[in-house]
Amino acid sequence: MKISMVSEHASPLAVLGGVDAGGQNVHVAELSSALAARGHEVTVYTRREDRSVDERVRLCDGVEVVHVDAGPPERVPKDELLPYMDAFGDRLAEDWSRETPDIVHSHFWMSGLAALRGAERTTGGRPPVVHTFHALGTVKRRHQGAEDTSPAERVDLEPMVGRSVDQVIATCSDEAFELKALGVPGSRITVVPCGVDTRLFSPNGPSETADRPFRIMTVGRLVPRKGVGLTISALASLVAAGRDDVELVVLGGSSGPDHIQEDPDVQRLLAHARSLGVDDRVVFRGQVRQDELPAALRSAHVVVCAPWYEPFGIVPLEAMATGTPVVAAAVGGLIDSVVHGRTGLHVPPRDAGAIADAVTMLLDDPELLASLGAAGVERTRSRYSWARVAADTERGYRRVLGRARRSARSSGEAVTR
Ligand code: UDP
């Protein structure tokens, strides 16, 4: 198949860990590569954020990234990109009118808008559009309230995207429920999770040396909703309960290790750690490259993922794939991916005391740690490899194409009659 991916703000070529670069970038890069490995030809359209990059860049065999001129050729926060989506869609229509893809797969609500516009304006036939939301505005608004900086139009436009595309791929069952509540018919929703690179994230390989006997770790963007502050509070509870043997290593942030102190999120979290008297045992490492992550994850006894909400969450998969148990807030995708008592422990959201209890339980029981770690490796290998995710996604595409063909046939018959 000729597949057009549309990912307006999240380029598969981006450096991860900053404010707007995380799971979606990984998802688009890995899914595209895995689909190409199955013999498909993939083009990824993303907004140009840098004047100096080429228009077309090869990601790997079978995957090309196209930088679309829509808005200023510089980084623009994703919540300010809506005004450029018409231009983005028009540019898609130009390309698709020259060579129409078999299937379009858009990522995030604004890419959905651009993709629908592009598809409608494609001369010679509208290609079917499959969509993955990655995050839902209704959920964001529920948890972030006035701090949600999404454009006001999202409330109406996002459900419209869900109802207008040919198929929505939800990444977890929780999201499927949310989508139905937005009016997306259940028959047009399939659940295919995100995946993890199980060759890179494996239990075998080098491990960093920890500075204290026990190491807790968090990985990801440091925006408040990721809940790193809760993990710092949990650390303080552990220390107050007499555990002098624990450190917390925080990976991620808007800059690398050299400028870490300038990151406002690091400053906020450091002030929090200082106020609790644990700043000497919290290490902020800044952005870390994907290929450096496995050694870091292997050095941790427990990875804590304590978001307020989480559309999917690739980090728990990466931790499990390297054999490290996860303490996870029971929200969103983490409900499906982390199995309580088998690959980690679930805790209620926004509950630092529960995180502290769960971490204590694991650190006190090396056998439990080892068995949860082994089960995590097994679970990620059997269910979450990108090869499996690509195969399931391809099945979804074929269903949509089959339906499109059937409906073209029946409307043709109607015209003939
Ligand atoms: N990540 C990374 N380096 C960092 C921080 C994060 O490579 O310094 C990666 C992380 O390994 C994961 C992705 O960014 O693959 C974050 O995805 P997730 O779904 O967990 O969260 P999101 O950022 O999408 O909310």
Coordinates of N, CA and C in Angstrom, one line a residue, residues 25 37 68 95 100 104 149 173-174 237-238 257 260 272 278 285 287 292 295-296 310 319 327 331 354 376 410 412:
N25 N 5.8 11.3 18.5 CA 7.0 11.2 17.6 C 7.5 9.8 17.4
A37 N 8.7 -2.1 6.7 CA 9.3 -3.4 6.8 C 8.3 -4.5 6.3
V68 N 6.3 20.2 5.4 CA 5.3 21.0 4.7 C 5.4 22.4 5.2
D95 N -0.3 17.2 -3.3 CA 0.5 15.9 -3.4 C -0.4 14.8 -3.8
T100 N -2.4 9.6 -5.6 CA -3.3 9.4 -4.5 C -2.9 8.2 -3.6
V104 N -4.8 7.2 4.2 CA -4.2 8.3 4.9 C -4.3 8.0 6.4
T149 N -4.1 24.8 27.6 CA -3.8 25.9 26.6 C -4.3 25.5 25.2
S173 N -8.4 0.8 25.8 CA -9.8 0.7 25.9 C -10.5 1.9 26.6
D174 N -9.7 2.5 27.5 CA -10.2 3.7 28.1 C -10.5 4.8 27.1
S237 N 8.5 10.6 51.4 CA 7.8 9.8 52.4 C 8.7 8.6 52.7
L238 N 9.4 8.0 51.7 CA 10.3 6.9 51.9 C 11.4 7.3 52.9
P257 N 21.7 17.8 29.3 CA 22.3 17.9 30.6 C 23.1 19.3 30.9
I260 N 20.5 22.1 31.9 CA 19.4 21.6 32.7 C 18.8 22.6 33.7
H272 N 10.5 22.0 44.7 CA 9.7 21.0 45.4 C 10.5 20.1 46.2
V278 N 14.7 16.6 50.0 CA 15.3 15.5 49.4 C 16.1 15.9 48.1
R285 N 18.5 14.7 34.8 CA 19.5 14.4 33.8 C 19.1 15.1 32.5
Q287 N 17.2 15.8 28.8 CA 16.8 14.9 27.7 C 17.9 13.9 27.5
E292 N 20.2 5.7 24.7 CA 20.9 5.7 26.0 C 19.9 5.3 27.1
A295 N 20.1 1.4 29.1 CA 21.1 1.2 30.2 C 20.6 1.9 31.4
A296 N 20.0 3.1 31.2 CA 19.5 3.8 32.4 C 18.3 3.0 33.1
E310 N -3.2 9.8 31.2 CA -2.3 9.4 30.2 C -3.0 8.7 29.0
A319 N 10.1 0.5 30.1 CA 10.6 0.0 31.4 C 10.3 -1.6 31.5
V327 N 5.6 1.1 38.8 CA 4.5 1.6 39.6 C 3.8 2.6 38.8
V331 N -4.5 4.9 35.2 CA -5.2 5.8 34.3 C -4.9 5.5 32.8
A354 N 0.4 6.4 48.1 CA 0.2 5.1 47.5 C 1.4 4.7 46.7
G376 N 7.2 -8.6 32.7 CA 7.1 -7.4 31.9 C 7.8 -7.6 30.5
S410 N -21.5 -0.5 -4.4 CA -23.0 -0.4 -4.3 C -23.5 1.0 -4.8
G412 N -22.1 2.5 -7.3 CA -22.0 2.4 -8.8 C -23.2 1.6 -9.3

